Coordinates of C-alpha atoms and ligand atoms in Angstrom, one line a residue:
X1 CA 26.6 20.1 -11.1
X2 CA 29.4 17.6 -10.1
X3 CA 28.1 14.0 -9.9
X4 CA 28.4 12.8 -6.5
X5 CA 29.6 9.2 -5.7
X6 CA 26.8 6.7 -6.2
X7 CA 25.6 4.9 -3.0
X8 CA 25.5 1.1 -3.5
X9 CA 22.0 -0.2 -3.6
X10 CA 22.8 -3.3 -1.1
X11 CA 23.9 -0.8 1.6
X12 CA 20.3 0.6 1.9
X13 CA 17.4 -0.8 3.7
X14 CA 14.3 -0.4 1.5
X15 CA 12.0 0.5 4.3
X16 CA 14.4 2.8 6.2
X17 CA 12.9 6.2 7.0
X18 CA 9.2 5.3 6.5
X19 CA 7.4 5.8 9.8
X20 CA 3.7 6.1 10.6
X21 CA 2.4 9.0 12.7
X22 CA -1.3 8.5 13.2
X23 CA -2.0 12.3 13.7
X24 CA -0.2 13.1 10.6
X25 CA -1.9 10.3 8.7
X26 CA -5.3 11.6 9.9
X27 CA -4.4 15.2 8.7
X28 CA -2.8 14.3 5.3
X29 CA -4.2 10.9 4.3
X30 CA -7.7 10.5 5.7
X31 CA -9.0 10.4 2.1
X32 CA -7.3 6.9 1.7
X33 CA -9.9 5.3 4.0
X34 CA -12.7 7.8 3.0
X35 CA -12.4 6.6 -0.6
X36 CA -12.5 2.9 0.5
X37 CA -16.2 2.5 0.1
X38 CA -16.2 0.7 -3.3
X39 CA -13.9 -1.9 -2.1
X40 CA -16.0 -2.5 1.0
X41 CA -19.0 -2.8 -1.4
X42 CA -17.0 -5.3 -3.6
X43 CA -16.3 -7.3 -0.3
X44 CA -20.0 -7.3 0.5
X45 CA -19.5 -8.3 4.1
X46 CA -22.3 -10.2 5.9
X47 CA -23.1 -9.8 9.5
X48 CA -21.3 -12.4 11.6
X49 CA -18.6 -13.0 9.1
X50 CA -14.9 -13.3 10.5
X51 CA -12.8 -10.9 8.6
X52 CA -9.2 -10.1 8.5
X53 CA -8.3 -6.5 7.7
X54 CA -4.8 -6.7 6.2
X55 CA -3.0 -3.4 6.7
X56 CA -5.8 -1.9 8.8
X57 CA -3.7 1.3 9.5
X58 CA -5.4 3.3 12.3
X59 CA -8.7 1.2 11.8
X60 CA -11.1 3.6 10.1
X61 CA -12.4 1.0 7.7
X62 CA -12.0 -1.9 10.1
X63 CA -14.5 0.1 12.3
X64 CA -16.9 0.2 9.4
X65 CA -16.7 -3.5 9.1
X66 CA -17.5 -4.0 12.8
X67 CA -20.3 -1.6 12.5
X68 CA -21.7 -3.8 9.7
X69 CA -21.7 -6.7 12.3
X70 CA -18.6 -8.4 11.2
X71 CA -16.0 -10.0 13.7
X72 CA -12.8 -8.3 12.6
X73 CA -9.2 -8.8 13.2
X74 CA -7.0 -6.0 12.0
X75 CA -3.2 -6.4 11.4
X76 CA -0.7 -3.8 10.6
X77 CA 3.1 -3.5 10.6
X78 CA 3.1 -0.2 12.3
X79 CA 2.8 -0.3 16.1
X80 CA 1.7 3.3 16.3
X81 CA -1.3 2.6 13.7
X82 CA -2.3 -0.4 15.7
X83 CA -2.4 1.6 18.9
X84 CA -4.6 4.2 17.1
X85 CA -6.8 1.3 16.0
X86 CA -7.1 -0.1 19.4
X87 CA -8.0 3.3 20.7
X88 CA -11.2 2.8 18.6
X89 CA -11.8 -0.4 20.6
X90 CA -10.8 -2.7 17.7
X91 CA -8.9 -6.1 17.9
X92 CA -5.9 -4.8 16.1
X93 CA -2.5 -6.6 16.1
X94 CA 1.0 -5.7 15.0
X95 CA 2.0 -8.2 12.2
X96 CA 3.8 -8.4 9.1
X97 CA 1.6 -9.0 6.1
X98 CA 4.4 -11.0 4.5
X99 CA 4.5 -13.4 7.5
X100 CA 0.9 -14.0 8.3
X101 CA 0.4 -17.0 10.6
X102 CA -3.4 -17.6 10.6
X103 CA -4.8 -20.8 9.5
X104 CA -8.2 -21.4 7.9
X105 CA -10.0 -19.1 10.2
X106 CA -11.4 -16.3 8.2
X107 CA -14.4 -15.9 5.8
X108 CA -12.7 -13.1 4.0
X109 CA -9.5 -11.2 3.9
X110 CA -10.0 -7.5 3.1
X111 CA -7.3 -4.9 2.3
X112 CA -7.4 -1.3 1.4
X113 CA -4.2 0.8 0.4
X114 CA -1.8 -1.6 2.0
X115 CA -0.7 -4.3 -0.3
X116 CA 1.6 -1.9 -2.4
X117 CA 3.8 -1.5 0.7
X118 CA 4.5 -5.3 0.6
X119 CA 7.0 -5.9 -2.0
X120 CA 6.9 -9.7 -1.8
X121 CA 3.4 -10.6 -3.0
X122 CA 4.2 -14.4 -3.0
X123 CA 4.8 -14.2 0.8
X124 CA 1.6 -12.1 1.1
X125 CA -0.5 -14.4 -0.8
X126 CA 0.7 -17.7 0.7
X127 CA -0.4 -16.2 4.1
X128 CA -3.7 -15.0 2.9
X129 CA -4.6 -18.3 1.2
X130 CA -3.8 -20.1 4.5
X131 CA -5.7 -17.5 6.6
X132 CA -8.9 -18.2 4.6
X133 CA -11.3 -21.2 5.1
X134 CA -11.9 -23.0 1.9
X135 CA -14.4 -20.8 -0.1
X136 CA -13.2 -17.7 1.7
X137 CA -12.8 -14.4 -0.1
X138 CA -9.8 -12.0 -0.7
X139 CA -10.9 -8.7 -1.7
X140 CA -8.8 -5.5 -1.9
X141 CA -7.5 -2.4 -3.4
X142 CA -4.0 -0.8 -3.7
X143 CA -1.8 1.1 -5.9
X144 CA -1.5 -0.3 -9.4
X145 CA 0.8 0.1 -12.3
X146 CA 1.7 3.8 -12.9
X147 CA 0.4 4.9 -9.4
X148 CA 2.0 8.1 -8.4
X149 CA 4.4 7.8 -11.4
X150 CA 5.1 11.6 -11.4
X151 CA 5.8 11.5 -7.8
X152 CA 8.0 8.5 -8.1
X153 CA 9.9 10.2 -11.0
X154 CA 10.5 13.4 -9.2
X155 CA 11.7 11.5 -6.0
X156 CA 13.9 9.4 -8.1
X157 CA 15.4 12.3 -10.0
X158 CA 16.2 14.2 -6.8
X159 CA 17.8 11.2 -5.3
X160 CA 19.8 10.5 -8.5
X161 CA 21.2 14.0 -8.3
X162 CA 22.5 13.2 -4.9
X163 CA 24.0 9.9 -6.0
X164 CA 21.4 7.7 -4.5
X165 CA 19.9 4.8 -6.6
X166 CA 16.1 5.4 -5.9
X167 CA 15.3 1.8 -7.0
X168 CA 17.0 0.6 -3.9
X169 CA 14.9 2.6 -1.5
X170 CA 11.5 2.6 -3.4
X171 CA 9.1 0.8 -1.0
X172 CA 6.2 0.2 -3.4
X173 CA 4.8 -2.7 -5.5
X174 CA 2.5 -1.5 -8.3
X175 CA 1.7 -4.4 -10.5
X176 CA -0.4 -4.4 -13.7
X177 CA -3.8 -6.2 -13.6
X178 CA -2.3 -9.1 -15.7
X179 CA 0.6 -9.5 -13.3
X180 CA -1.6 -9.6 -10.3
X181 CA -4.0 -12.1 -11.8
X182 CA -1.1 -14.2 -12.5
X183 CA 0.3 -14.2 -9.1
X184 CA -3.1 -14.7 -7.4
X185 CA -3.8 -17.7 -9.8
X186 CA -0.2 -19.0 -9.1
X187 CA -1.2 -19.2 -5.4
X188 CA -4.4 -21.1 -6.1
X189 CA -7.0 -18.3 -6.0
X190 CA -10.0 -18.1 -8.3
X191 CA -10.1 -14.6 -9.6
X192 CA -13.5 -13.0 -10.0
X193 CA -12.3 -9.6 -11.1
X194 CA -9.1 -7.6 -11.3
X195 CA -8.8 -4.2 -12.8
X196 CA -6.7 -1.0 -12.9
X197 CA -8.5 2.2 -12.1
X198 CA -6.9 5.6 -12.7
X199 CA -8.1 7.8 -9.9
X200 CA -6.4 11.2 -9.8
X201 CA -7.0 12.2 -6.2
X202 CA -7.4 15.8 -4.9
X203 CA -5.2 16.2 -1.8
X204 CA -6.5 17.9 1.4
X205 CA -3.5 20.3 1.4
X206 CA -0.1 20.7 0.0
X207 CA 1.8 18.0 -1.6
X208 CA 4.4 18.6 1.1
X209 CA 2.0 16.8 3.6
X210 CA 1.7 13.8 1.2
X211 CA 5.4 13.6 0.9
X212 CA 5.9 13.9 4.6
X213 CA 3.4 11.2 5.3
X214 CA 4.4 8.6 2.4
X215 CA 7.7 9.4 1.1
X216 CA 9.9 8.6 4.1
X217 CA 11.9 5.8 2.5
X218 CA 13.0 8.2 -0.1
X219 CA 14.0 11.1 2.1
X220 CA 15.3 8.7 4.6
X221 CA 18.0 7.8 2.4
X222 CA 19.6 11.1 2.8
X223 CA 21.4 12.7 5.8
X224 CA 18.8 14.6 7.9
X225 CA 20.3 18.1 6.9
X226 CA 19.6 17.4 3.2
X227 CA 16.0 16.2 3.5
X228 CA 14.1 19.7 3.6
X229 CA 16.0 20.9 0.5
X230 CA 15.3 17.5 -1.3
X231 CA 11.6 17.6 -0.5
X232 CA 11.3 21.2 -1.6
X233 CA 13.1 20.3 -4.9
X234 CA 10.6 17.4 -5.4
X235 CA 7.6 19.8 -4.7
X236 CA 8.8 22.3 -7.2
X237 CA 9.4 19.7 -9.8
X238 CA 5.8 18.3 -9.3
X239 CA 4.1 21.8 -9.2
X240 CA 3.5 22.1 -13.0
X241 CA 2.2 18.6 -13.3
X242 CA 0.0 18.1 -10.0
X243 CA -0.9 21.6 -8.9
X244 CA -3.6 23.9 -10.5
X245 CA -3.6 27.7 -10.8
X246 CA -5.3 28.0 -7.4
X247 CA -2.5 25.9 -5.7
X248 CA -4.7 22.8 -5.3
X249 CA -2.8 19.6 -5.6
X250 CA -3.9 16.3 -7.1
X251 CA -1.9 13.1 -6.7
X252 CA -1.7 10.8 -9.8
X253 CA -3.3 7.7 -8.1
X254 CA -4.0 4.5 -10.1
X255 CA -5.7 1.7 -8.1
X256 CA -5.7 -2.0 -8.7
X257 CA -9.1 -3.4 -7.4
X258 CA -9.6 -7.2 -7.2
X259 CA -11.9 -9.9 -5.9
X260 CA -10.7 -13.5 -5.6
X261 CA -11.4 -16.5 -3.5
X262 CA -9.8 -19.7 -2.2
X263 CA -11.7 -22.5 -3.9
X264 CA -13.9 -24.7 -1.8
X265 CA -11.9 -27.8 -3.0
X266 CA -8.1 -27.8 -3.3
X267 CA -6.4 -26.9 -6.7
X268 CA -2.9 -27.4 -7.7
X269 CA -0.5 -24.5 -6.8
X270 CA 1.7 -23.5 -9.7
X271 CA 5.3 -24.7 -8.8
X272 CA 6.8 -21.5 -10.2
X273 CA 5.5 -19.8 -7.0
X274 CA 6.2 -22.4 -4.3
Ligands
BEZ301 C1 -1.9 5.1 -0.7 O1 -2.0 5.2 0.5 O2 -2.9 4.7 -1.4 C2 -0.6 5.3 -1.4 C3 0.5 5.7 -0.6 C4 1.8 5.8 -1.2 C5 1.8 5.6 -2.6 C6 0.7 5.2 -3.3 C7 -0.5 5.2 -2.7

Protein backbone atom coordinates (compact mmCIF):
# COMPACT_ATOMS: atom_id res chain seq x y z
CA UNK A 1 0.00 0.00 0.00
CA UNK A 2 1.35 3.47 -0.87
CA UNK A 3 2.19 5.49 2.24
CA UNK A 4 -0.08 8.52 2.48
CA UNK A 5 1.24 11.92 3.49
CA UNK A 6 1.70 12.19 7.30
CA UNK A 7 -0.64 14.63 9.03
CA UNK A 8 1.28 16.97 11.37
CA UNK A 9 0.54 16.37 15.06
CA UNK A 10 0.04 20.04 15.89
CA UNK A 11 -2.80 20.43 13.39
CA UNK A 12 -4.94 18.03 15.40
CA UNK A 13 -7.02 18.70 18.49
CA UNK A 14 -6.59 15.79 20.95
CA UNK A 15 -10.24 15.70 22.00
CA UNK A 16 -11.79 16.27 18.60
CA UNK A 17 -14.41 13.71 17.77
CA UNK A 18 -15.04 12.39 21.31
CA UNK A 19 -18.66 13.10 22.13
CA UNK A 20 -20.85 11.65 24.87
CA UNK A 21 -24.27 10.27 24.14
CA UNK A 22 -26.00 9.24 27.40
CA UNK A 23 -28.23 6.66 25.66
CA UNK A 24 -25.24 5.07 23.89
CA UNK A 25 -23.24 5.17 27.10
CA UNK A 26 -26.02 3.43 29.02
CA UNK A 27 -26.20 0.72 26.36
CA UNK A 28 -22.48 0.05 25.77
CA UNK A 29 -20.80 1.25 28.98
CA UNK A 30 -23.15 0.78 31.96
CA UNK A 31 -20.60 -1.74 33.26
CA UNK A 32 -18.25 1.20 33.99
CA UNK A 33 -20.41 2.43 36.88
CA UNK A 34 -21.67 -1.08 37.72
CA UNK A 35 -18.05 -2.09 38.45
CA UNK A 36 -17.49 0.97 40.65
CA UNK A 37 -18.51 -0.66 43.95
CA UNK A 38 -14.93 -1.35 45.18
CA UNK A 39 -13.91 2.27 44.81
CA UNK A 40 -17.04 3.44 46.65
CA UNK A 41 -16.07 0.97 49.39
CA UNK A 42 -12.54 2.42 49.49
CA UNK A 43 -14.04 5.90 49.84
CA UNK A 44 -16.11 4.69 52.80
CA UNK A 45 -18.50 7.64 52.61
CA UNK A 46 -20.22 8.72 55.79
CA UNK A 47 -23.70 10.12 55.93
CA UNK A 48 -23.65 13.92 55.89
CA UNK A 49 -20.27 14.21 54.17
CA UNK A 50 -19.95 16.72 51.35
CA UNK A 51 -18.41 14.98 48.36
CA UNK A 52 -17.28 16.11 44.91
CA UNK A 53 -17.79 13.44 42.22
CA UNK A 54 -15.16 14.35 39.63
CA UNK A 55 -16.23 13.14 36.17
CA UNK A 56 -19.69 12.09 37.31
CA UNK A 57 -20.91 11.11 33.84
CA UNK A 58 -24.62 10.36 33.88
CA UNK A 59 -24.61 10.25 37.69
CA UNK A 60 -25.10 6.50 38.27
CA UNK A 61 -22.52 6.40 41.09
CA UNK A 62 -23.26 9.95 42.27
CA UNK A 63 -26.78 8.73 42.95
CA UNK A 64 -25.42 5.88 45.08
CA UNK A 65 -23.41 8.33 47.20
CA UNK A 66 -26.53 10.47 47.68
CA UNK A 67 -28.46 7.33 48.70
CA UNK A 68 -25.78 6.77 51.37
CA UNK A 69 -26.67 10.15 52.88
CA UNK A 70 -23.88 12.24 51.34
CA UNK A 71 -24.31 15.74 49.97
CA UNK A 72 -22.78 15.37 46.52
CA UNK A 73 -21.83 17.76 43.76
CA UNK A 74 -21.08 16.06 40.44
CA UNK A 75 -19.00 17.71 37.75
CA UNK A 76 -18.37 16.53 34.22
CA UNK A 77 -17.02 18.05 31.03
CA UNK A 78 -19.94 16.75 28.97
CA UNK A 79 -23.09 18.87 28.98
CA UNK A 80 -25.09 15.87 27.72
CA UNK A 81 -23.93 13.65 30.59
CA UNK A 82 -24.58 16.42 33.12
CA UNK A 83 -28.11 16.80 31.73
CA UNK A 84 -28.62 13.04 32.20
CA UNK A 85 -27.33 13.31 35.80
CA UNK A 86 -29.71 16.20 36.49
CA UNK A 87 -32.57 14.05 35.20
CA UNK A 88 -31.83 11.85 38.22
CA UNK A 89 -32.35 14.91 40.43
CA UNK A 90 -28.64 15.34 41.18
CA UNK A 91 -26.65 18.53 41.69
CA UNK A 92 -24.51 18.15 38.56
CA UNK A 93 -22.53 20.89 36.88
CA UNK A 94 -20.55 21.22 33.67
CA UNK A 95 -16.90 21.81 34.58
CA UNK A 96 -13.45 20.93 33.29
CA UNK A 97 -11.64 18.72 35.83
CA UNK A 98 -8.41 20.44 34.83
CA UNK A 99 -9.81 23.82 35.96
CA UNK A 100 -11.64 23.12 39.22
CA UNK A 101 -12.53 26.25 41.14
CA UNK A 102 -13.77 24.91 44.50
CA UNK A 103 -12.00 26.02 47.64
CA UNK A 104 -11.70 23.96 50.83
CA UNK A 105 -15.31 22.84 50.77
CA UNK A 106 -15.33 19.05 50.38
CA UNK A 107 -14.74 16.23 52.84
CA UNK A 108 -13.78 14.01 49.91
CA UNK A 109 -13.24 14.06 46.17
CA UNK A 110 -14.28 10.83 44.47
CA UNK A 111 -13.61 9.83 40.87
CA UNK A 112 -14.45 6.70 38.90
CA UNK A 113 -13.34 6.08 35.30
CA UNK A 114 -12.73 9.73 34.52
CA UNK A 115 -9.15 10.73 35.34
CA UNK A 116 -7.72 8.93 32.31
CA UNK A 117 -9.56 11.48 30.13
CA UNK A 118 -7.60 14.33 31.75
CA UNK A 119 -4.14 14.44 30.28
CA UNK A 120 -2.86 17.18 32.61
CA UNK A 121 -2.72 15.49 36.05
CA UNK A 122 -0.90 18.45 37.60
CA UNK A 123 -3.84 20.71 36.77
CA UNK A 124 -6.30 18.13 38.09
CA UNK A 125 -4.44 17.58 41.35
CA UNK A 126 -3.93 21.27 42.02
CA UNK A 127 -7.71 21.76 41.76
CA UNK A 128 -8.56 18.65 43.81
CA UNK A 129 -6.15 19.65 46.60
CA UNK A 130 -7.69 23.12 46.75
CA UNK A 131 -11.25 21.72 46.68
CA UNK A 132 -10.63 19.57 49.78
CA UNK A 133 -10.74 20.76 53.36
CA UNK A 134 -7.52 19.94 55.27
CA UNK A 135 -7.76 16.24 56.15
CA UNK A 136 -10.10 15.58 53.21
CA UNK A 137 -9.77 12.41 51.10
CA UNK A 138 -9.14 11.88 47.40
CA UNK A 139 -10.19 8.39 46.34
CA UNK A 140 -10.58 7.08 42.84
CA UNK A 141 -10.06 4.60 40.09
CA UNK A 142 -9.22 5.07 36.43
CA UNK A 143 -7.30 3.47 33.59
CA UNK A 144 -3.75 2.55 34.56
CA UNK A 145 -0.61 1.69 32.62
CA UNK A 146 -1.41 -0.88 29.90
CA UNK A 147 -5.14 -0.19 29.96
CA UNK A 148 -6.80 -1.17 26.66
CA UNK A 149 -3.29 -1.56 25.21
CA UNK A 150 -4.45 -3.91 22.45
CA UNK A 151 -7.23 -1.53 21.50
CA UNK A 152 -4.91 1.48 21.47
CA UNK A 153 -2.40 -0.44 19.32
CA UNK A 154 -5.06 -1.45 16.79
CA UNK A 155 -6.42 2.12 16.61
CA UNK A 156 -2.90 3.52 16.23
CA UNK A 157 -1.96 1.03 13.50
CA UNK A 158 -5.17 1.82 11.58
CA UNK A 159 -4.45 5.55 11.78
CA UNK A 160 -0.78 5.10 10.88
CA UNK A 161 -1.85 3.27 7.72
CA UNK A 162 -3.86 6.39 6.84
CA UNK A 163 -0.98 8.77 7.56
CA UNK A 164 -2.23 10.02 10.94
CA UNK A 165 0.01 10.18 14.01
CA UNK A 166 -2.15 8.49 16.69
CA UNK A 167 -0.14 10.00 19.55
CA UNK A 168 -1.52 13.39 18.58
CA UNK A 169 -5.13 12.29 19.01
CA UNK A 170 -4.83 9.76 21.85
CA UNK A 171 -7.00 11.30 24.62
CA UNK A 172 -5.90 8.98 27.44
CA UNK A 173 -3.53 9.20 30.43
CA UNK A 174 -2.68 5.75 31.82
CA UNK A 175 0.11 6.15 34.43
CA UNK A 176 1.90 3.46 36.40
CA UNK A 177 1.25 3.27 40.15
CA UNK A 178 4.72 4.74 40.77
CA UNK A 179 4.08 7.66 38.44
CA UNK A 180 0.72 8.44 40.02
CA UNK A 181 2.07 8.16 43.56
CA UNK A 182 4.83 10.61 42.62
CA UNK A 183 2.46 13.16 41.14
CA UNK A 184 0.07 12.88 44.12
CA UNK A 185 2.94 13.38 46.56
CA UNK A 186 4.32 16.27 44.53
CA UNK A 187 1.00 18.03 45.04
CA UNK A 188 1.10 17.52 48.79
CA UNK A 189 -1.17 14.48 49.13
CA UNK A 190 -0.45 11.76 51.67
CA UNK A 191 -0.89 8.50 49.75
CA UNK A 192 -2.61 5.67 51.62
CA UNK A 193 -2.66 3.20 48.73
CA UNK A 194 -2.11 3.10 44.99
CA UNK A 195 -2.14 -0.06 42.88
CA UNK A 196 -2.59 -1.31 39.34
CA UNK A 197 -5.33 -3.90 38.97
CA UNK A 198 -5.53 -5.86 35.70
CA UNK A 199 -9.24 -6.35 35.07
CA UNK A 200 -10.16 -7.94 31.72
CA UNK A 201 -13.74 -6.77 31.33
CA UNK A 202 -16.46 -8.67 29.44
CA UNK A 203 -18.36 -6.25 27.22
CA UNK A 204 -22.14 -6.24 27.03
CA UNK A 205 -22.00 -6.52 23.22
CA UNK A 206 -19.74 -6.14 20.24
CA UNK A 207 -16.46 -4.21 20.47
CA UNK A 208 -17.99 -1.93 17.81
CA UNK A 209 -20.20 -0.44 20.55
CA UNK A 210 -17.17 0.20 22.78
CA UNK A 211 -15.29 1.84 19.90
CA UNK A 212 -18.32 3.97 19.07
CA UNK A 213 -18.63 5.07 22.70
CA UNK A 214 -14.99 5.69 23.58
CA UNK A 215 -12.77 5.94 20.48
CA UNK A 216 -14.20 9.08 18.90
CA UNK A 217 -10.92 10.97 19.20
CA UNK A 218 -9.23 8.40 16.98
CA UNK A 219 -11.97 7.99 14.37
CA UNK A 220 -12.61 11.76 14.46
CA UNK A 221 -9.11 12.25 13.07
CA UNK A 222 -10.35 10.86 9.75
CA UNK A 223 -12.82 12.26 7.23
CA UNK A 224 -16.35 10.96 7.99
CA UNK A 225 -16.43 8.75 4.89
CA UNK A 226 -13.33 6.84 6.06
CA UNK A 227 -14.52 6.15 9.61
CA UNK A 228 -16.70 3.05 9.11
CA UNK A 229 -13.92 1.25 7.18
CA UNK A 230 -11.35 2.23 9.78
CA UNK A 231 -13.48 0.96 12.69
CA UNK A 232 -14.23 -2.29 10.90
CA UNK A 233 -10.51 -2.81 10.30
CA UNK A 234 -9.77 -2.16 14.00
CA UNK A 235 -12.51 -4.61 15.00
CA UNK A 236 -11.06 -7.34 12.78
CA UNK A 237 -7.53 -6.68 14.08
CA UNK A 238 -8.82 -7.13 17.65
CA UNK A 239 -10.98 -10.18 17.04
CA UNK A 240 -8.22 -12.80 17.53
CA UNK A 241 -7.16 -11.17 20.83
CA UNK A 242 -10.35 -9.97 22.48
CA UNK A 243 -13.15 -12.17 21.16
CA UNK A 244 -13.78 -15.81 22.06
CA UNK A 245 -15.12 -18.60 19.85
CA UNK A 246 -18.71 -17.62 20.74
CA UNK A 247 -18.10 -14.01 19.66
CA UNK A 248 -18.03 -12.65 23.23
CA UNK A 249 -15.75 -9.62 23.55
CA UNK A 250 -13.55 -8.73 26.52
CA UNK A 251 -11.72 -5.39 26.83
CA UNK A 252 -8.17 -5.47 28.21
CA UNK A 253 -8.75 -3.07 31.09
CA UNK A 254 -6.17 -2.26 33.75
CA UNK A 255 -7.37 -0.06 36.61
CA UNK A 256 -5.36 2.20 38.87
CA UNK A 257 -7.05 2.47 42.26
CA UNK A 258 -5.82 4.91 44.90
CA UNK A 259 -6.64 6.56 48.20
CA UNK A 260 -4.92 9.73 49.35
CA UNK A 261 -5.66 12.69 51.54
CA UNK A 262 -4.86 16.36 51.93
CA UNK A 263 -2.90 16.46 55.19
CA UNK A 264 -4.60 18.23 58.05
CA UNK A 265 -1.56 20.49 58.43
CA UNK A 266 0.15 22.08 55.41
CA UNK A 267 3.16 20.32 53.83
CA UNK A 268 5.60 21.68 51.29
CA UNK A 269 4.60 21.22 47.71
CA UNK A 270 7.36 19.93 45.46
CA UNK A 271 8.52 22.87 43.29
CA UNK A 272 8.96 20.48 40.32
CA UNK A 273 5.15 20.52 40.09
CA UNK A 274 4.29 24.14 40.78
C1 LIG B 1 -13.30 3.55 31.00
O1 LIG B 1 -14.36 4.11 30.93
O2 LIG B 1 -12.98 2.97 32.02
C2 LIG B 1 -12.33 3.62 29.86
C3 LIG B 1 -12.67 4.31 28.74
C4 LIG B 1 -11.77 4.41 27.70
C5 LIG B 1 -10.54 3.81 27.79
C6 LIG B 1 -10.22 3.07 28.92
C7 LIG B 1 -11.11 2.98 29.96
